[in-house]
XYZ file of N, CA and C in Angstrom:
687
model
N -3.837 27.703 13.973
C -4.089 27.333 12.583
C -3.126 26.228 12.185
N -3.533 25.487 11.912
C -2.673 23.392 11.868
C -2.754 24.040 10.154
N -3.206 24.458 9.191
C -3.056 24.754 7.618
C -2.602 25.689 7.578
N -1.881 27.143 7.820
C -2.121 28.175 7.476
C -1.185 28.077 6.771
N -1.692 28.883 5.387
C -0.875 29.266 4.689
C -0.555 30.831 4.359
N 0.040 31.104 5.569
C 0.724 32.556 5.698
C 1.908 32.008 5.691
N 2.977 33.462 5.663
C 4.657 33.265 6.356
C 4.628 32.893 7.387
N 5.561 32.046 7.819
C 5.492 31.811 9.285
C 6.633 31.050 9.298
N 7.270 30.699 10.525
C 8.525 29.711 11.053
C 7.795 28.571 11.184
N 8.129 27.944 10.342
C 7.752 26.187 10.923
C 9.021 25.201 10.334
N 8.804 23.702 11.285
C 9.588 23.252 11.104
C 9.451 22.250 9.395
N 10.715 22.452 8.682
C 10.564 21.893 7.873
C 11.115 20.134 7.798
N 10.862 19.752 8.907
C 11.407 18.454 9.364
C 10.087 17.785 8.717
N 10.673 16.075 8.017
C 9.447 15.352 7.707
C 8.303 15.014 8.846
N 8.657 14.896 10.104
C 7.779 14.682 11.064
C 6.739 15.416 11.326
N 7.278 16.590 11.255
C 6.489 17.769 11.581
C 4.675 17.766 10.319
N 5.540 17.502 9.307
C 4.520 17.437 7.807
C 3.614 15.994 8.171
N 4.229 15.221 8.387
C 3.259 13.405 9.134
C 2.441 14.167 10.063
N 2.788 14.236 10.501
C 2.091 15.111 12.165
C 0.842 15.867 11.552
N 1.131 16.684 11.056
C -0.071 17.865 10.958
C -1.235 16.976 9.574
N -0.598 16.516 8.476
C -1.170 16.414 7.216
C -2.411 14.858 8.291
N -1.552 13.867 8.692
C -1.999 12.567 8.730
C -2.770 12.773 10.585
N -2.232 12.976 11.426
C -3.509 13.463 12.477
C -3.947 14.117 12.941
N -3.260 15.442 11.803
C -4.254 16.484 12.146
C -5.371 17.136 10.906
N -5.359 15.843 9.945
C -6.080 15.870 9.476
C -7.117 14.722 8.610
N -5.967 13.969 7.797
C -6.085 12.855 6.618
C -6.982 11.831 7.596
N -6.269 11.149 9.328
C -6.714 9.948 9.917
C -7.538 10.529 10.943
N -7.664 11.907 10.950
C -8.487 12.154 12.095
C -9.915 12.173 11.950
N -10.386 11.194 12.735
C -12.000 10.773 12.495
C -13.218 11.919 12.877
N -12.245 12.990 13.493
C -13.675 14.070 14.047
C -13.786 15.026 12.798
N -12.894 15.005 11.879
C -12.846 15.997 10.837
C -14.105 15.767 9.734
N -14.460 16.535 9.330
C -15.761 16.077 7.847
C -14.944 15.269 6.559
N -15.288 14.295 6.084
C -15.119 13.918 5.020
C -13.845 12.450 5.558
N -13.855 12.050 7.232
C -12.718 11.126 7.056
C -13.145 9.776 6.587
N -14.814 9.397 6.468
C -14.849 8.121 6.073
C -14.664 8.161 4.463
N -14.909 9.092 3.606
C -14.506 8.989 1.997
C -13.356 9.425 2.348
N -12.372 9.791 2.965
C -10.931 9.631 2.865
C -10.558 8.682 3.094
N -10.946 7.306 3.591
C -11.013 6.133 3.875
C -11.062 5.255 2.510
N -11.787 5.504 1.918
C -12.553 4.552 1.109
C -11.090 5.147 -0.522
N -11.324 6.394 -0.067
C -9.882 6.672 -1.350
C -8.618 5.535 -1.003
N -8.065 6.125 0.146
C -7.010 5.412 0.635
C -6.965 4.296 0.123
N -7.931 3.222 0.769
C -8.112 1.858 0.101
C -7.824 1.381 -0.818
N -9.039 1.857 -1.960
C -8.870 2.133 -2.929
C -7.164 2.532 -3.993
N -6.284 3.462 -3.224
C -5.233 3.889 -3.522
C -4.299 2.920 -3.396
N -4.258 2.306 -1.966
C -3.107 1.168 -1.634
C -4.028 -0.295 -2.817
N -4.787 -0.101 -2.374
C -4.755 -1.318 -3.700
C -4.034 -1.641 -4.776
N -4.515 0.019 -5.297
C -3.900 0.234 -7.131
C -2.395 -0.110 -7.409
N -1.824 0.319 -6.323
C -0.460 0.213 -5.806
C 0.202 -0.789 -5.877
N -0.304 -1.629 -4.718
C 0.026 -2.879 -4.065
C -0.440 -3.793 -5.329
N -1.744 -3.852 -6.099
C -2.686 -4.958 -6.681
C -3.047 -6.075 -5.288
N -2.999 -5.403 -3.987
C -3.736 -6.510 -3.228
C -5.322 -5.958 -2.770
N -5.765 -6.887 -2.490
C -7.119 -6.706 -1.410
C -7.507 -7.003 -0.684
N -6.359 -7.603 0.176
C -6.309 -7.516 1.387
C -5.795 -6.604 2.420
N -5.876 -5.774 2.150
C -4.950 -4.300 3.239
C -5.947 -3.603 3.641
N -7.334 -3.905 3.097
C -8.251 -2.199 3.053
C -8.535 -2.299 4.887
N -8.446 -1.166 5.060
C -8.746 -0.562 6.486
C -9.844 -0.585 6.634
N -10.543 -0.820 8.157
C -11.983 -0.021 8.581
C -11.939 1.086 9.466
N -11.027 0.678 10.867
C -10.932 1.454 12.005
C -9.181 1.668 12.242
N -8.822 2.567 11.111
C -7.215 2.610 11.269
C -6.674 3.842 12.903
N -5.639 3.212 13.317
C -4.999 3.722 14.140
C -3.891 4.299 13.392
N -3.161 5.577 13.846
C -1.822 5.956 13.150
C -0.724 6.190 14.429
N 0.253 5.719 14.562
C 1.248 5.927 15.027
C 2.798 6.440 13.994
N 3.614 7.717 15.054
C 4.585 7.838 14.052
C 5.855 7.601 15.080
N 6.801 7.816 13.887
C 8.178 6.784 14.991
C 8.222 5.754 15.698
N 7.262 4.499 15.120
C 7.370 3.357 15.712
C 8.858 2.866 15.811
N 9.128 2.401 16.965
C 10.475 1.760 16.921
C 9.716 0.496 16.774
N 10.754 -1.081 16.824
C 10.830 -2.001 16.333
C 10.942 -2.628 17.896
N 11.170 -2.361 18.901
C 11.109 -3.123 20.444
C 9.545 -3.525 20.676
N 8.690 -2.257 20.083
C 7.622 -2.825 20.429
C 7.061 -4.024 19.917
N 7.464 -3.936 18.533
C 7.079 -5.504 18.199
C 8.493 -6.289 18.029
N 9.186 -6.610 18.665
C 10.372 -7.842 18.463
C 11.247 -7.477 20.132
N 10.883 -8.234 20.425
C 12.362 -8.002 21.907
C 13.574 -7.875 21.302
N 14.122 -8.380 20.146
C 15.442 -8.135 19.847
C 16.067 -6.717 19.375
N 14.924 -6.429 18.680
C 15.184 -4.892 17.709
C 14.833 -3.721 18.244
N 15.988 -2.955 17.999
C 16.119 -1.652 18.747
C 16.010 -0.388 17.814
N 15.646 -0.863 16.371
C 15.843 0.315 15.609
C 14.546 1.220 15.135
N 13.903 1.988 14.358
C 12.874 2.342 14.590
C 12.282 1.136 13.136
N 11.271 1.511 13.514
C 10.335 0.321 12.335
C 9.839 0.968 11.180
N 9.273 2.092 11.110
C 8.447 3.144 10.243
C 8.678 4.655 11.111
N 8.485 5.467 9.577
C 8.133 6.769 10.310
C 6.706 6.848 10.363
N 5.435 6.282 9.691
C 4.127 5.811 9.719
C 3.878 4.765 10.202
N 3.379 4.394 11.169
C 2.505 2.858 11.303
C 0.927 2.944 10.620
N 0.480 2.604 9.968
C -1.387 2.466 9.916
C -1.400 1.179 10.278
N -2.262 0.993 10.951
C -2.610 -0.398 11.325
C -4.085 -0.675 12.000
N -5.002 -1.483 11.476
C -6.121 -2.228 11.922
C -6.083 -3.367 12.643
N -6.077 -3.132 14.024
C -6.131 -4.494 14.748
C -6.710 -5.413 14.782
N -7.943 -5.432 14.562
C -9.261 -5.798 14.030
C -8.764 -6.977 13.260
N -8.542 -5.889 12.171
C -8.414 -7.052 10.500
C -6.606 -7.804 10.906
N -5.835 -7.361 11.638
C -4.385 -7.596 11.767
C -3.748 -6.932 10.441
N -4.012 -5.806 10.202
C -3.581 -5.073 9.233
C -2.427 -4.250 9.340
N -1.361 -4.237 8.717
C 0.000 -2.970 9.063
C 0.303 -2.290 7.712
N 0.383 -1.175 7.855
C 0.855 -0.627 6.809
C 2.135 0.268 7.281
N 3.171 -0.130 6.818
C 4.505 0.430 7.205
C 5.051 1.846 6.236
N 5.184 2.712 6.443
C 5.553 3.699 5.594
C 6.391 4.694 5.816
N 7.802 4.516 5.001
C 8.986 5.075 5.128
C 9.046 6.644 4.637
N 8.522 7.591 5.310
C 8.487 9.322 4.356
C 9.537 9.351 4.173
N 9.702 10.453 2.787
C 10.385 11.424 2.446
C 10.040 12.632 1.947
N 10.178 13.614 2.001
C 9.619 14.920 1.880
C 10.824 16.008 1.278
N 11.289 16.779 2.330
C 12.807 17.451 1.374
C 13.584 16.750 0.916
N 14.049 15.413 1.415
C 15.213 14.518 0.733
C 14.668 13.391 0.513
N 15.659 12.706 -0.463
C 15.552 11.964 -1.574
C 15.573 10.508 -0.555
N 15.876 9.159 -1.280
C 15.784 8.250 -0.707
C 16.736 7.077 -1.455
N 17.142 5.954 -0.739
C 18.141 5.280 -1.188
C 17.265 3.466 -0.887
N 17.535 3.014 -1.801
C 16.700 1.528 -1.368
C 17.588 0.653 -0.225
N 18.715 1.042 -0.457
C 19.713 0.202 0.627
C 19.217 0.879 2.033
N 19.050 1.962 2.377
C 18.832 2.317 3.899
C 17.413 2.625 3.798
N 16.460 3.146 3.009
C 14.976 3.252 3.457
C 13.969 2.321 2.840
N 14.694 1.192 2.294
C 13.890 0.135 1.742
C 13.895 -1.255 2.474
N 15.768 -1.798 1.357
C 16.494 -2.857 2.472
C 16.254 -3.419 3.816
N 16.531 -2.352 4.728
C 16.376 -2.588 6.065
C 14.979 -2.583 6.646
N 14.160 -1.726 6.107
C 12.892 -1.884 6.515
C 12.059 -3.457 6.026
N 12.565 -3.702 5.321
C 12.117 -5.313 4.781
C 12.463 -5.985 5.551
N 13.789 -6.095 5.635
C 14.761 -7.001 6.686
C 14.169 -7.053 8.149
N 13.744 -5.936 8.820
C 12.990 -5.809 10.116
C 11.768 -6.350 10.367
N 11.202 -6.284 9.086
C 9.630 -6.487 9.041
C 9.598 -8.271 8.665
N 10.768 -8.635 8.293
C 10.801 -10.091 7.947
C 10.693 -10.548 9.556
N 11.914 -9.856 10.415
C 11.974 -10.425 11.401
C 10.837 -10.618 12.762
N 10.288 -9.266 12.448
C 8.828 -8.883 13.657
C 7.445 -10.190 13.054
N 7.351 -10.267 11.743
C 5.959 -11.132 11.189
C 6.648 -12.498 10.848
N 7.750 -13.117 11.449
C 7.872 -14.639 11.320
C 7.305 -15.716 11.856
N 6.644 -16.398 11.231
C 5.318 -16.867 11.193
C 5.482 -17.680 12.324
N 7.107 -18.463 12.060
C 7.624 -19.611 13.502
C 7.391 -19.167 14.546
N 8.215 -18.145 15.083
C 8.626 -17.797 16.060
C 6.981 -16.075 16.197
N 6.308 -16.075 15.387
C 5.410 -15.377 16.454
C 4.199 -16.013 15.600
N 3.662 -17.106 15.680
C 2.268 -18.001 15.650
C 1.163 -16.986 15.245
N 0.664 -16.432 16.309
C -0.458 -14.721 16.806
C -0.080 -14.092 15.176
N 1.095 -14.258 15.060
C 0.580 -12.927 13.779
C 0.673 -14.246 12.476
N 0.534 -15.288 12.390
C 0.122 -15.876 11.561
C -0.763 -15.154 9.769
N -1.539 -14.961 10.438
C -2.646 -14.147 9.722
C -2.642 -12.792 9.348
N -1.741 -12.194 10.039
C -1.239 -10.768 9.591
C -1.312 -10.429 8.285
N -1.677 -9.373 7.703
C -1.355 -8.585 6.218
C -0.173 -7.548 6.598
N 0.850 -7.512 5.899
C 1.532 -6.538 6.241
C 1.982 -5.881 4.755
N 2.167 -4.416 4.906
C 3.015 -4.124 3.411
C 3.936 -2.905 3.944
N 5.164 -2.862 2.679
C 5.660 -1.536 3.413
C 6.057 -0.682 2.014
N 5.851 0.267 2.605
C 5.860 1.325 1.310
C 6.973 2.628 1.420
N 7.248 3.456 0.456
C 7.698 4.347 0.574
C 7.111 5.935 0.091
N 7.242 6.961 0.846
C 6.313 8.071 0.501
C 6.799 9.320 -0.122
N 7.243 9.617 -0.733
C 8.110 10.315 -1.705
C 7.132 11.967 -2.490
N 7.470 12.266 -3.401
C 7.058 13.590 -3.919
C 7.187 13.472 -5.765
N 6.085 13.339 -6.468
C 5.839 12.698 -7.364
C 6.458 13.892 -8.325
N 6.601 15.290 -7.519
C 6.931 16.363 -8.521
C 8.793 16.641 -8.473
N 9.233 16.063 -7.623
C 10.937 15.421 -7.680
C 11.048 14.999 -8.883
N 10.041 13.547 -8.783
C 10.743 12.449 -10.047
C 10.587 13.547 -11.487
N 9.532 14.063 -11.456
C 8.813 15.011 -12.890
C 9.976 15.952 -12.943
N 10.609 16.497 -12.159
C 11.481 17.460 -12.298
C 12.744 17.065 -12.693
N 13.280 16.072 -11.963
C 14.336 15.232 -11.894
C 14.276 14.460 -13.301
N 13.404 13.973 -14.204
C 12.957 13.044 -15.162
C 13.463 11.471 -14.765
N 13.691 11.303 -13.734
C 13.651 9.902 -13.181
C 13.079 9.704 -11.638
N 13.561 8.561 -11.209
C 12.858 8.124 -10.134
C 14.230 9.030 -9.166
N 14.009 9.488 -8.116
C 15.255 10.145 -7.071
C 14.951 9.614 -5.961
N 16.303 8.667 -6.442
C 16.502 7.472 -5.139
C 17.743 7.671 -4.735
N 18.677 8.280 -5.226
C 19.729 8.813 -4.281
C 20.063 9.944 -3.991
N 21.030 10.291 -2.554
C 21.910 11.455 -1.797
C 22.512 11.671 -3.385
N 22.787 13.397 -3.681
C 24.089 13.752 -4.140
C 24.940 14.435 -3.098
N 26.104 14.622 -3.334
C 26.593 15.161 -2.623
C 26.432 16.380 -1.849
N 26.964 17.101 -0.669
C 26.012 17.798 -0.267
C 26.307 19.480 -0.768
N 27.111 19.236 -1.418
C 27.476 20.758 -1.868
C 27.068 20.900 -3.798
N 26.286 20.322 -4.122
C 25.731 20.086 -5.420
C 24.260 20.108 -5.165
N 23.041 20.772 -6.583
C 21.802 21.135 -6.397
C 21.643 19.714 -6.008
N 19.956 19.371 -5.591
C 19.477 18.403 -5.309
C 19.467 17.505 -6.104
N 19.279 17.772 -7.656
C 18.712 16.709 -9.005
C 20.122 16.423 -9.272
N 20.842 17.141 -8.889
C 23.131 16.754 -9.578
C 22.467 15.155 -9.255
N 22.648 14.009 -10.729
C 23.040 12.870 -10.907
C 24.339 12.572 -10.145
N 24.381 11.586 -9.479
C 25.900 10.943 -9.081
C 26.212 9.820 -9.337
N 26.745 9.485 -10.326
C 27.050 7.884 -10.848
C 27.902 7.487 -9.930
N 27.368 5.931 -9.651
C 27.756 5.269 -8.718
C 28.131 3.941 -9.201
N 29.604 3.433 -9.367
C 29.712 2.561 -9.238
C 29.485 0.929 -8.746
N 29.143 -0.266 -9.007
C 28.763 -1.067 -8.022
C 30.033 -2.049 -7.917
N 30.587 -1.653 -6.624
C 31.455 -1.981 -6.508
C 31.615 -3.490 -5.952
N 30.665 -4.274 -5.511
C 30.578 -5.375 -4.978
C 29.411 -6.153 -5.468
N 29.037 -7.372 -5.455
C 27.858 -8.238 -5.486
C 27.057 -7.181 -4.585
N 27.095 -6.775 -3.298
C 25.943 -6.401 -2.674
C 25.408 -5.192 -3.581
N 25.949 -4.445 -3.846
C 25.589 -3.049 -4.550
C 24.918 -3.747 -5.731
N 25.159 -4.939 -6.653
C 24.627 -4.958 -7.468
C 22.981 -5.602 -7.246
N 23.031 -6.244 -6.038
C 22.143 -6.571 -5.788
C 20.967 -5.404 -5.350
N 21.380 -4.679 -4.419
C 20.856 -3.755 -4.245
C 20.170 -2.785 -4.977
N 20.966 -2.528 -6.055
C 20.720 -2.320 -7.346
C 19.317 -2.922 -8.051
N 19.091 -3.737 -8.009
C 18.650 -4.720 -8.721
C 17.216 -4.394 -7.631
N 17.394 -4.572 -6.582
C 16.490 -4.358 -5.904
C 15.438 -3.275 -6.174
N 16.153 -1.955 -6.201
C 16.121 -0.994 -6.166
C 14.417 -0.711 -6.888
N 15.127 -1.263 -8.307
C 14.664 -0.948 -9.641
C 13.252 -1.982 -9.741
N 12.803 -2.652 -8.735
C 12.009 -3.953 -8.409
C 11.024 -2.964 -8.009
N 11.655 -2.834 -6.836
C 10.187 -1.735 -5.932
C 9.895 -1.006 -6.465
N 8.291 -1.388 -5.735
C 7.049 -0.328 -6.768
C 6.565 0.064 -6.016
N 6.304 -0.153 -4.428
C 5.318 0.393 -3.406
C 5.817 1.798 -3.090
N 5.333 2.579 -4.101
C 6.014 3.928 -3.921
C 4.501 5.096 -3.331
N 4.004 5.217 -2.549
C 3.364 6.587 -2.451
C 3.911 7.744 -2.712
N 2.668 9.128 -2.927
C 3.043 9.762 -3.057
C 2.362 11.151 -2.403
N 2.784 12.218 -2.154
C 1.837 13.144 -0.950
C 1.041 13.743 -2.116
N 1.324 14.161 -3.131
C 0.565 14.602 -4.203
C -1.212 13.943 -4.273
N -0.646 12.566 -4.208
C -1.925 11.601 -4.458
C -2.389 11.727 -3.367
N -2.149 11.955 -2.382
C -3.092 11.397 -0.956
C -3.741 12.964 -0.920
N -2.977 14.164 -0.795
C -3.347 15.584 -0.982
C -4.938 15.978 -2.208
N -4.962 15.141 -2.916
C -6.261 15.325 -3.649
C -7.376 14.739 -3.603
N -6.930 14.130 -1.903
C -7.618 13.186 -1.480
C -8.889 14.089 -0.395
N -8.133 14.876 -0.402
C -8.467 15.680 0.525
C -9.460 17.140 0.265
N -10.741 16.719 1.079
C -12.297 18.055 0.875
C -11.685 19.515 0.819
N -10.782 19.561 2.065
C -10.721 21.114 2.687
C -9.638 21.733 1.958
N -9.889 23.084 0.899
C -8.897 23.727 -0.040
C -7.746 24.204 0.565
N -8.447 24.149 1.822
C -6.819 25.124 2.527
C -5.668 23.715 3.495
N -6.174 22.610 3.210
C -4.793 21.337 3.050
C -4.386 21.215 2.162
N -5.072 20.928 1.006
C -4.795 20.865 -0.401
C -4.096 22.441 -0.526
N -4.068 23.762 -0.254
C -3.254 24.780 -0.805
C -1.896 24.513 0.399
N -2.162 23.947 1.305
C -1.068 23.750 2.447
C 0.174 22.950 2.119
N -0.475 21.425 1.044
C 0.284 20.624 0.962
C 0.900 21.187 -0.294
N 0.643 22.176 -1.207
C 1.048 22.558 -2.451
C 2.332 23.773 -1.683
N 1.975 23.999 -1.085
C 3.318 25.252 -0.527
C 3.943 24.483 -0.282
N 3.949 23.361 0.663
C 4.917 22.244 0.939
C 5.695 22.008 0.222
N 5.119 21.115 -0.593
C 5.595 20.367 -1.629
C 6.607 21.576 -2.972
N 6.063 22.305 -3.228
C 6.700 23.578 -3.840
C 8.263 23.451 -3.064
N 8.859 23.055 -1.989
C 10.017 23.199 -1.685
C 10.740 22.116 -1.775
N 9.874 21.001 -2.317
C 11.203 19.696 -3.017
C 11.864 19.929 -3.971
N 11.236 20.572 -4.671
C 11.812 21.161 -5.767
C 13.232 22.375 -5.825
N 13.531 22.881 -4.377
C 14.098 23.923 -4.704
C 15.941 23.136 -4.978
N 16.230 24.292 -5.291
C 17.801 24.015 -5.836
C 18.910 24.042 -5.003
N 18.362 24.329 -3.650
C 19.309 24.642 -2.446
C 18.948 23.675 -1.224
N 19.869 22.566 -0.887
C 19.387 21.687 0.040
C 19.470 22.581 1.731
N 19.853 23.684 1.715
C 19.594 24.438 3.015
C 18.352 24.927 2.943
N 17.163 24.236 3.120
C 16.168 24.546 3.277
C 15.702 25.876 3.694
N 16.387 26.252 4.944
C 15.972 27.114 5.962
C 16.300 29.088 5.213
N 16.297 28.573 4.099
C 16.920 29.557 3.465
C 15.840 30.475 2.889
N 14.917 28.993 2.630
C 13.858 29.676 1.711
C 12.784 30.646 2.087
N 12.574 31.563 1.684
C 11.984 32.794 1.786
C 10.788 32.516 2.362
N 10.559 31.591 2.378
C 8.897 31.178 2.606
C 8.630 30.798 4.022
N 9.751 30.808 4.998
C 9.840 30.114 6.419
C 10.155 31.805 7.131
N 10.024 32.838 6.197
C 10.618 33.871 7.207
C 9.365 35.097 7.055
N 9.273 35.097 8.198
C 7.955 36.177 8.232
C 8.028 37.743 7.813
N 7.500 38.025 6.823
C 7.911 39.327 6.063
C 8.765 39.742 4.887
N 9.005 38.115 4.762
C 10.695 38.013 3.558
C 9.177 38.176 2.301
C-alpha cells in the first residue's frame, strides 16, 4: 500500500514523500486521471510563474539530480525534483521542503547560481532555446500557522514557528534579504494534493502535511509513525 493511511513506520524524510506522492502517483502515466493531472499542473505553474512557456506534454521526473550531469564542472546536486520535457527543452527545477523550513540564501541563491551556470547560452549553444524555471515547494499550512512566509531555521532547541531576528550583518545579507522577499516561485503540496482523483492521496497527503505543523522538530516522536501508539 504506496497511500495507506494506517499507523505504520515510515520514513519521514522529504524524499521519501517526492518518491511516493510524484511517481508513485501525481507523474505516473499508468495511473487514471494522469493526463487531467497534467493539464492542472500547467495550468498551476503558469498562475505562478505568469509564463506560457513551461506547459509540459510528455514529462519525465527525476529526483536528486546532481549538477555533473548537466555541467562538467559542478559537483553539487541541482534539484531535489527535475520535471523536464525533452521534446519542448523544458526544465522545471524544484527545491522541496516538507518538515523544515527554508532559507533563500541556501535553497534559493545557489540553486539560481547553478542553473545560471548549466543554461549559459555561450558556452552551451544546444540549450539555446531552453525554458527553464526554478521553484520552491513548501507547505502553505506553515505560512497560515506561522502568519508569515517561513523562510528560516530557528534554533534547534525552540518550537518550529520561534521567530529569530536576524541581523544583516553585511551587504551580502542585505542583499540576500532583499532577494528573499522578491521570490515568488513558491509551490505548494496543498495545491498539487487537490489536484489529485484518488481520496486516499488526498487523505495521505493531509496526514502528511498535519506534521508541519507540529511543535516538536523531533519528528520521530510523533505518535503517528508508531504502530499502536
Amino acid at each position: 500500500m504506496i497511500f495507506s493511511n494506517a499507523s505504520l513506520i515510515e520514513s519521514e524524510k522529504e524524499r521519501n514523500l517526492c518518491t511516493k506522492f510524484f511517481a508513485g502517483y501525481f507523474f505516473n502515466e499508468f495511473t487514471a486521471g494522469y493526463a487531467k493531472r497534467i493539464v492542472h499542473f500547467n495550468r498551476y505553474i503558469q498562475e505562478v510563474t505568469g509564463r506560457e512557456d513551461l506547459a509540459l506534454q510528455s514529462p519525465n521526473v527525476s529526483f536528486d539530480t546532481h549538477a555533473y550531469l548537466c555541467h562538467e564542472r559542478l559537483r553539487s546536486k541541482l534539484s531535489d525534483v527535475l520535471i523536464s520535457d525533452p521534446a519542448r527543452q523544458t526544465f522545471l527545477f524544484i527545491e522541496t521542503k516538507y518538515l523544515t523550513n527554508w532559507t533563500y540564501a541556501a535553497d534559493v541563491a545557489k540553486g539560481l547560481e547553478r542553473l545560471d551556470k548549466v543554461f549559459d547560452a555561450e558556452k552551451k549553444p544546444h540549450l539555446a532555446n531552453a525554458k527553464q524555471h526554478y521553484f520552491l515547494l513548501t507547505s502553505r499550512r506553515k505560512e497560515e500557522v506561522a502568519e508569515r512566509p517561513v523562510r528560516s531555521y530557528p534554533p534547534v532547541h525552540l518550537p518550529i514557528y520561534v521567530p529569530t531576528p536576524v541581523a544583516a550583518a553585511d551587504a551580502s545579507e542585505v542583499e540576500a534579504e532583499a532577494g528573499k522577499n522578491s521570490f515568488t516561485s513558491l509551490l505548494y503540496w496543498e495545491d498539487l494534493a487537490q489536484m489529485c482523483d484518488r481520496s486516499e492521496v488526498r487523505q495521505y497527503m493531509e496526514a502528511r502535511l498535519k506534521l508541519c505543523v507540529s511543535s516538536s522538530r523531533n519528528q520521530h516522536k510523533a505518535g503517528y509513525f508508531l504502530p499502536g501508539a
